[in-house]
mmCIF file of C-alpha atoms in Angstrom:
data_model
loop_
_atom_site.group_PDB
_atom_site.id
_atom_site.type_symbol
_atom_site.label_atom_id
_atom_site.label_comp_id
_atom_site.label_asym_id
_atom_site.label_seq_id
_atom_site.Cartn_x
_atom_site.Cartn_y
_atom_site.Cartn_z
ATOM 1 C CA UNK M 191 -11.395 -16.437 -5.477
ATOM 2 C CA UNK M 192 -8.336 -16.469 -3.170
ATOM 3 C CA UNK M 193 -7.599 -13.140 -4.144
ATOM 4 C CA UNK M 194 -3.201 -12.433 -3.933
ATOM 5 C CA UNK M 195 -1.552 -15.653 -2.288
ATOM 6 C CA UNK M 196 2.145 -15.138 -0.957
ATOM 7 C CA UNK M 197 4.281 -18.007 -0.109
ATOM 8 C CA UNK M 198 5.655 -18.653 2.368
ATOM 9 C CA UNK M 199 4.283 -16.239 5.493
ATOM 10 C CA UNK M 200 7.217 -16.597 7.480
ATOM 11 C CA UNK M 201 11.001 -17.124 6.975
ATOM 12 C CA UNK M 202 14.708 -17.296 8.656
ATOM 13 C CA UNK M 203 17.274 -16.295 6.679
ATOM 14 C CA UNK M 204 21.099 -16.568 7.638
ATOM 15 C CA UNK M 205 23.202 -13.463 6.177
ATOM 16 C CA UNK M 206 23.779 -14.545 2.938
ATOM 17 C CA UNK M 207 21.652 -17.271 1.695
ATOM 18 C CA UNK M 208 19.207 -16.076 -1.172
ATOM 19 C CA UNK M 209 15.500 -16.925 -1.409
ATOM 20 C CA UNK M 210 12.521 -16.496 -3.608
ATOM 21 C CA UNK M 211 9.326 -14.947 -2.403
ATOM 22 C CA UNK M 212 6.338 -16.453 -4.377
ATOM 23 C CA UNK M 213 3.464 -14.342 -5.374
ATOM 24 C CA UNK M 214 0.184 -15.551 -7.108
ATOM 25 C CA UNK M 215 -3.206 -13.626 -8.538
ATOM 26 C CA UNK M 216 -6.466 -15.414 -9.694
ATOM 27 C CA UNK M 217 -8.002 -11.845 -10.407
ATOM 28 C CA UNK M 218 -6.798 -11.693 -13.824
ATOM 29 C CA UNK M 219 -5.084 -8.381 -13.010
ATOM 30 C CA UNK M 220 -2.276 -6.711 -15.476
ATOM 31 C CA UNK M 221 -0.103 -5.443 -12.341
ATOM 32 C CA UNK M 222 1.510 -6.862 -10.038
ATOM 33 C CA UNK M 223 3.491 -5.068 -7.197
ATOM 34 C CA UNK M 224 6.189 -6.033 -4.638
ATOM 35 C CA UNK M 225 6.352 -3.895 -1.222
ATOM 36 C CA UNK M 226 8.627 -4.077 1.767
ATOM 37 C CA UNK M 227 6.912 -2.262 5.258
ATOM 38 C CA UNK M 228 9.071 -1.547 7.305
ATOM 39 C CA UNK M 229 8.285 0.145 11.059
ATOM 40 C CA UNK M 230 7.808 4.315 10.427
ATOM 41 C CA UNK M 231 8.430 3.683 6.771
ATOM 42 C CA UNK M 232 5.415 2.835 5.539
ATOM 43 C CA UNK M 233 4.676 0.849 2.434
ATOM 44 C CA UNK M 234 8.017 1.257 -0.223
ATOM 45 C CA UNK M 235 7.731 0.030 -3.787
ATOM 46 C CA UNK M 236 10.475 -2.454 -4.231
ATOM 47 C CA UNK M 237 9.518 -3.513 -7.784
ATOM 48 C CA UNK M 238 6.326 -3.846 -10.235
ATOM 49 C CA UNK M 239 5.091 -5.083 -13.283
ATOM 50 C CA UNK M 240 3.055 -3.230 -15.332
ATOM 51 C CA UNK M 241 1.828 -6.140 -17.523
ATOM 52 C CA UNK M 242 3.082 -9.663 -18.277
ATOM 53 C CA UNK M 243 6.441 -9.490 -19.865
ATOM 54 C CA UNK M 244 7.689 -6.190 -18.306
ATOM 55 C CA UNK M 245 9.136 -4.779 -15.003
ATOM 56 C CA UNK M 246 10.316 -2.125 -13.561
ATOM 57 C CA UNK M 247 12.016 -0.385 -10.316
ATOM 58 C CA UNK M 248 10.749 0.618 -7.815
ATOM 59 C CA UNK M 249 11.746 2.800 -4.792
ATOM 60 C CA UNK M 250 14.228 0.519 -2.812
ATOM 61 C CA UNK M 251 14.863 -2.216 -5.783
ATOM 62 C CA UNK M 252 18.652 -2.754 -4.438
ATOM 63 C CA UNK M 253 19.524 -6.280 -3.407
ATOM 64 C CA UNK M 254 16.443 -7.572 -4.894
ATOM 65 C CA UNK M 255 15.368 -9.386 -8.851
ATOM 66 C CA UNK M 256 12.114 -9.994 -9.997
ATOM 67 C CA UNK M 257 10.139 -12.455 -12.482
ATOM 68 C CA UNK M 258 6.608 -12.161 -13.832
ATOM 69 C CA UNK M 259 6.718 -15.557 -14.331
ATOM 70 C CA UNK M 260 3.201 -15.540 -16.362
ATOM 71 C CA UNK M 261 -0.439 -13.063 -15.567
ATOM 72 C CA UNK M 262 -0.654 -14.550 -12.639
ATOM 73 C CA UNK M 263 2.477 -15.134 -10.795
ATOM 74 C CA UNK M 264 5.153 -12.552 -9.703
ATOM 75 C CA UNK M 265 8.261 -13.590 -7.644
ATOM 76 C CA UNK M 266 10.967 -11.922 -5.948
ATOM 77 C CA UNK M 267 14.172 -13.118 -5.401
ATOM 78 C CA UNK M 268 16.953 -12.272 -2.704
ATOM 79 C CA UNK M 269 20.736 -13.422 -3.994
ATOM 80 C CA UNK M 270 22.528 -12.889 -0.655
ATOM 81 C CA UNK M 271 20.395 -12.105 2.151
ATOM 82 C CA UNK M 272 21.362 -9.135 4.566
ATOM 83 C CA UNK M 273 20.248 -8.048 7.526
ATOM 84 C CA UNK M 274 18.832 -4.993 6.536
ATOM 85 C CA UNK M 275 16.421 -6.940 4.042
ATOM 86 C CA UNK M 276 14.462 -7.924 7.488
ATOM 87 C CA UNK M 277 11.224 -6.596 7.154
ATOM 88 C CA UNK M 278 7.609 -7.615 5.973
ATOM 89 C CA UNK M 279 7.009 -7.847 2.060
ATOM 90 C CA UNK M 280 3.506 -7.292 0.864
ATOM 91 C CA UNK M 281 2.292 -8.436 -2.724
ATOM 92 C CA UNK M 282 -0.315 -6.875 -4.566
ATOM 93 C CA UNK M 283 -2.401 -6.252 -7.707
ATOM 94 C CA UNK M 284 -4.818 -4.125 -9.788
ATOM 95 C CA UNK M 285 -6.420 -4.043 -13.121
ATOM 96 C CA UNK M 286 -9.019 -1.666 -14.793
ATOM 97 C CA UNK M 287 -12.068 -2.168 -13.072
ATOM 98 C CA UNK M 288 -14.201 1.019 -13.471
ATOM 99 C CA UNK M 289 -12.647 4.379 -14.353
ATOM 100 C CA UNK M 290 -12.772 5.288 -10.806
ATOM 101 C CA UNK M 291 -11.211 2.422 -9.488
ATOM 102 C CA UNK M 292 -7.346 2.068 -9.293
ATOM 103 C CA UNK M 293 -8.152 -0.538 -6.114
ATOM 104 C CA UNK M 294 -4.544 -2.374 -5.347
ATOM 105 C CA UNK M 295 -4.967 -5.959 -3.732
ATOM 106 C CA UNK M 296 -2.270 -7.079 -1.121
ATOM 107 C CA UNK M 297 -1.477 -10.211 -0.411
ATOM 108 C CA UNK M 298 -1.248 -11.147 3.745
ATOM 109 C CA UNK M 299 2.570 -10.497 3.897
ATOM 110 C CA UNK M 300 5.705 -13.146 4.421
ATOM 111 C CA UNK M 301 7.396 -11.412 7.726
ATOM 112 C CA UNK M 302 10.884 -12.510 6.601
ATOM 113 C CA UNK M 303 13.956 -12.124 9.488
ATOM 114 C CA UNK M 304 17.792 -12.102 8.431
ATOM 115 C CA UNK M 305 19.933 -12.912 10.819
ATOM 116 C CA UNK J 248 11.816 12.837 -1.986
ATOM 117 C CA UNK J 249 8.871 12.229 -0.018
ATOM 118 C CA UNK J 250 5.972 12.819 -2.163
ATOM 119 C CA UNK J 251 2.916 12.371 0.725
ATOM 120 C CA UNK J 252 3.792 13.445 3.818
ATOM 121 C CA UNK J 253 0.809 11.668 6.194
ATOM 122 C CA UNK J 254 0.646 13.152 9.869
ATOM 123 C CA UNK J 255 0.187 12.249 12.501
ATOM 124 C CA UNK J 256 2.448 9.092 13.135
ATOM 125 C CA UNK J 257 0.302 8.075 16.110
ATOM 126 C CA UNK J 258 -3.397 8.835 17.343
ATOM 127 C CA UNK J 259 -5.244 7.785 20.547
ATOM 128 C CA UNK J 260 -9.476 8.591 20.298
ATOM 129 C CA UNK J 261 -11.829 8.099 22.310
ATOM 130 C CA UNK J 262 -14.655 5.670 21.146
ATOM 131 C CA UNK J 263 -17.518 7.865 19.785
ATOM 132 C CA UNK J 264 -14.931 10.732 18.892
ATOM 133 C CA UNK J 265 -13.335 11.719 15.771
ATOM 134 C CA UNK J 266 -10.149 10.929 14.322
ATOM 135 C CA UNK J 267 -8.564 13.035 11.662
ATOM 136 C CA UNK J 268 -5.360 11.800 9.886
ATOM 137 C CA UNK J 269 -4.060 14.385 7.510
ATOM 138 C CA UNK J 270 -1.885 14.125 4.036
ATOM 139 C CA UNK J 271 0.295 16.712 2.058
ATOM 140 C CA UNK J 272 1.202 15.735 -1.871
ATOM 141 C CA UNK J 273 3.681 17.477 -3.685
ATOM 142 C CA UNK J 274 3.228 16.297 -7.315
ATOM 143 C CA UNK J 275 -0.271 18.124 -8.981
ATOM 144 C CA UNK J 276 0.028 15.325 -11.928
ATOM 145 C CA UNK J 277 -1.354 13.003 -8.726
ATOM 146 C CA UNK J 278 -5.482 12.203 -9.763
ATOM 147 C CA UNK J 279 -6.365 9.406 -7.710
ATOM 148 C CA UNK J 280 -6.086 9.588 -3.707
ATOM 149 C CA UNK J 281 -6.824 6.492 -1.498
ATOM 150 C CA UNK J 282 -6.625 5.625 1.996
ATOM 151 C CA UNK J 283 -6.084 2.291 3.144
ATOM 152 C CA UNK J 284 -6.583 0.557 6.472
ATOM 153 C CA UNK J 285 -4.475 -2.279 7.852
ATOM 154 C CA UNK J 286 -5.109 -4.306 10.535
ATOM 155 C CA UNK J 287 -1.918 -6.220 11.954
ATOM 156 C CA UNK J 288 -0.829 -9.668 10.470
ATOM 157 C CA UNK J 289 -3.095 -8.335 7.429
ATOM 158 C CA UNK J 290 -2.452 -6.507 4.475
ATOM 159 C CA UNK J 291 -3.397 -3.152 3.783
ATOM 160 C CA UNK J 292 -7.246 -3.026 2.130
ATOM 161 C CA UNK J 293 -8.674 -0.339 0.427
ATOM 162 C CA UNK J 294 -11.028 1.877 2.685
ATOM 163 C CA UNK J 295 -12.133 4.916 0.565
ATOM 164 C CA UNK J 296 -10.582 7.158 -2.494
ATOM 165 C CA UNK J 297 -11.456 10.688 -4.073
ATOM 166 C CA UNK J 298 -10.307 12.212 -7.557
ATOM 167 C CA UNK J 299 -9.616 15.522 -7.369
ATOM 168 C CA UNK J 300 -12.594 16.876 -9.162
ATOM 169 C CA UNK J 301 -14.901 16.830 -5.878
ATOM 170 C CA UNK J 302 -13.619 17.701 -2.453
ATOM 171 C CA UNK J 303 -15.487 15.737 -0.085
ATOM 172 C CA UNK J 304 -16.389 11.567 -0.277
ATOM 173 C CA UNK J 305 -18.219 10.073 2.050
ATOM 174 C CA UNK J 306 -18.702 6.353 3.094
ATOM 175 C CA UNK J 307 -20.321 5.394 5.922
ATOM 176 C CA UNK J 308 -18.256 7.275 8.947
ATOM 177 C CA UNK J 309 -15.424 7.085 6.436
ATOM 178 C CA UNK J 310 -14.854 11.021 4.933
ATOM 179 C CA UNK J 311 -12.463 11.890 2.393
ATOM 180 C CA UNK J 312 -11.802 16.079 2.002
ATOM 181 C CA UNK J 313 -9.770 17.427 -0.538
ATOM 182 C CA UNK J 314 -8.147 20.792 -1.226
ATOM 183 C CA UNK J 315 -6.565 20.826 -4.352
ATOM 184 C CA UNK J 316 -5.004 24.258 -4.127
ATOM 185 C CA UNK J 317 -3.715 23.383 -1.080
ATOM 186 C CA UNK J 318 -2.495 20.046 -2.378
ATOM 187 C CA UNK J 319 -3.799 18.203 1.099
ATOM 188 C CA UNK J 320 -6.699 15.463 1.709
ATOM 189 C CA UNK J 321 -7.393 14.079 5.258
ATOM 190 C CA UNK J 322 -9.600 11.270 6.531
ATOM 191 C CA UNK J 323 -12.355 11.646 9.048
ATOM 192 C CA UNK J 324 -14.022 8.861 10.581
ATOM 193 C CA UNK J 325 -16.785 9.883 12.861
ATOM 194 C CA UNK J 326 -17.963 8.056 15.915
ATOM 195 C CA UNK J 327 -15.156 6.028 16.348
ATOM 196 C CA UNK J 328 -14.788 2.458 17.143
ATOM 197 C CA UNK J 329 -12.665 0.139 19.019
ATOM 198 C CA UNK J 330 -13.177 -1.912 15.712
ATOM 199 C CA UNK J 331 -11.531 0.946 14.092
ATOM 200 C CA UNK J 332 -7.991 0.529 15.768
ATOM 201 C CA UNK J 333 -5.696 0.088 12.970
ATOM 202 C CA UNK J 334 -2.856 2.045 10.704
ATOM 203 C CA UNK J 335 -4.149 3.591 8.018
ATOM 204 C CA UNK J 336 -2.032 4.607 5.300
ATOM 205 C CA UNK J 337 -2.815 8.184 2.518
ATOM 206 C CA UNK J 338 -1.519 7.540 -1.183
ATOM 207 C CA UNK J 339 -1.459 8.777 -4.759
ATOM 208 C CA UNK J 340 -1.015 7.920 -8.300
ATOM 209 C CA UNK J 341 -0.758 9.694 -11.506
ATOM 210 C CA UNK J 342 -2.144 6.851 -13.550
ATOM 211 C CA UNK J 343 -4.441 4.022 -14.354
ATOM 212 C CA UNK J 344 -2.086 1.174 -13.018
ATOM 213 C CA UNK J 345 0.502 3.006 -11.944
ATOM 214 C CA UNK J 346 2.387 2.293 -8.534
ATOM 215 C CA UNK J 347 0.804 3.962 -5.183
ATOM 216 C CA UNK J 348 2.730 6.069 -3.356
ATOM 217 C CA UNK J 349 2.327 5.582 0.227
ATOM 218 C CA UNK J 350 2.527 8.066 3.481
ATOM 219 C CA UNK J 351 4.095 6.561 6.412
ATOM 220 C CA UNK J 352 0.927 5.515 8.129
ATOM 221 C CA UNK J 353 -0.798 6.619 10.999
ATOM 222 C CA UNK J 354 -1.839 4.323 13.890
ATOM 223 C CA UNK J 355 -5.132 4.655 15.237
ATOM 224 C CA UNK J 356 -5.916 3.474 18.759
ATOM 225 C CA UNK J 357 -9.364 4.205 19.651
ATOM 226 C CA UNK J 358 -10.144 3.379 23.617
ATOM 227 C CA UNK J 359 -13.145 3.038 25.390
#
């Protein structure tokens, strides 16, 4: 299992241009999750999905779209880069495991930079 | 609206000591509390979690306490390693499946 894949890990952006942030499962999870970290912010909720078919905003969903593209995949798109969209964006997932368990998996990251 | 306020931001142990990372929740609909530890270039990872009908977990060094009527949980981890170095991050949920939200992190150096 490769658990939450993000594509790609790293990316330059010039003001403006727009870019998709790919985002795949193999845990056969119902939610999906996009986060943005950002330094003394901590993890903010950009958009989710709470099952295939259906999403819904998050904390911070300005200047961003999203696509649950199928179970497994989850994208998130940026129309016209800006500057203050630099940060690191963190995937993630979770189905019902036990009762007790609400466990979220993250993805390693794509540190994206707008320039 | 913040709804977990994690303190402190920053947190230098030394190895074999204690470190104690503390988080405030507004909303009582919250029933799920989790910390999670991130090491950098990773993502976070799921280190421990408590409901709120026990006040203490423990895992290893890992503790979880929980005061409901105080609406605060904090993380222990006892004898503390280098290996331990990392942010850790306090969160909450109402329900099954339902977005986290996250405290700001804390960063944990522990020196030897």
């Amino acid at each position: 299992n490769a658990g939450v894949t993000q594509t790609p890990k790293f990316q330059v952006l010039k003001t403006g241009q727009s870019m998709t942030l790919q985002c795949a499962q193999d845990m056969n999870h119902n939610s999906m999750y996009w986060y943005r970290q950002d330094p003394g912010m901590g993890l903010r909720l950009i958009y989710y999905s709470a099952s295939e078919g259906t999403t819904d905003k998050g904390e911070v969903p300005n200047g961003y779209n999203v696509s649950r593209l199928n179970k497994r995949e989850f994208s998130l798109r940026l129309e016209s880069a800006a500057p203050s969209q630099t940060s690191v964006y963190f995937c993630a997932s979770s189905g019902t495991t036990t009762y007790f368990s609400y466990e979220q998996y993250f993805g390693p990251g794509t540190r994206l930079t707008v320039t | 609206q913040q709804q977990v306020k994690q303190s402190p931001q920053s947190l230098i142990v030394q190895k074999g000591g204690i470190s104690i990372i503390n988080c405030a929740y507004e909303n009582t609909a919250f029933d799920y509390f989790p910390w999670y530890q991130q090491f950098p270039g990773k993502g976070p990872a799921l280190l421990i979690a408590i409901r709120p009908d026990v006040s203490e977990k423990k895992e290893g060094r890992f503790t979880i306490s929980f005061n409901k009527s105080a609406k605060q949980f904090s993380l222990h981890i006892m004898d503390s390693q280098p290996g331990d170095s990392a942010t850790y991050f306090c969160a909450a949920s109402i329900l099954r499946d339902t977005p986290l939200v996250f405290g700001k992190g804390t960063r944990l150096s522990v020196i030897a």
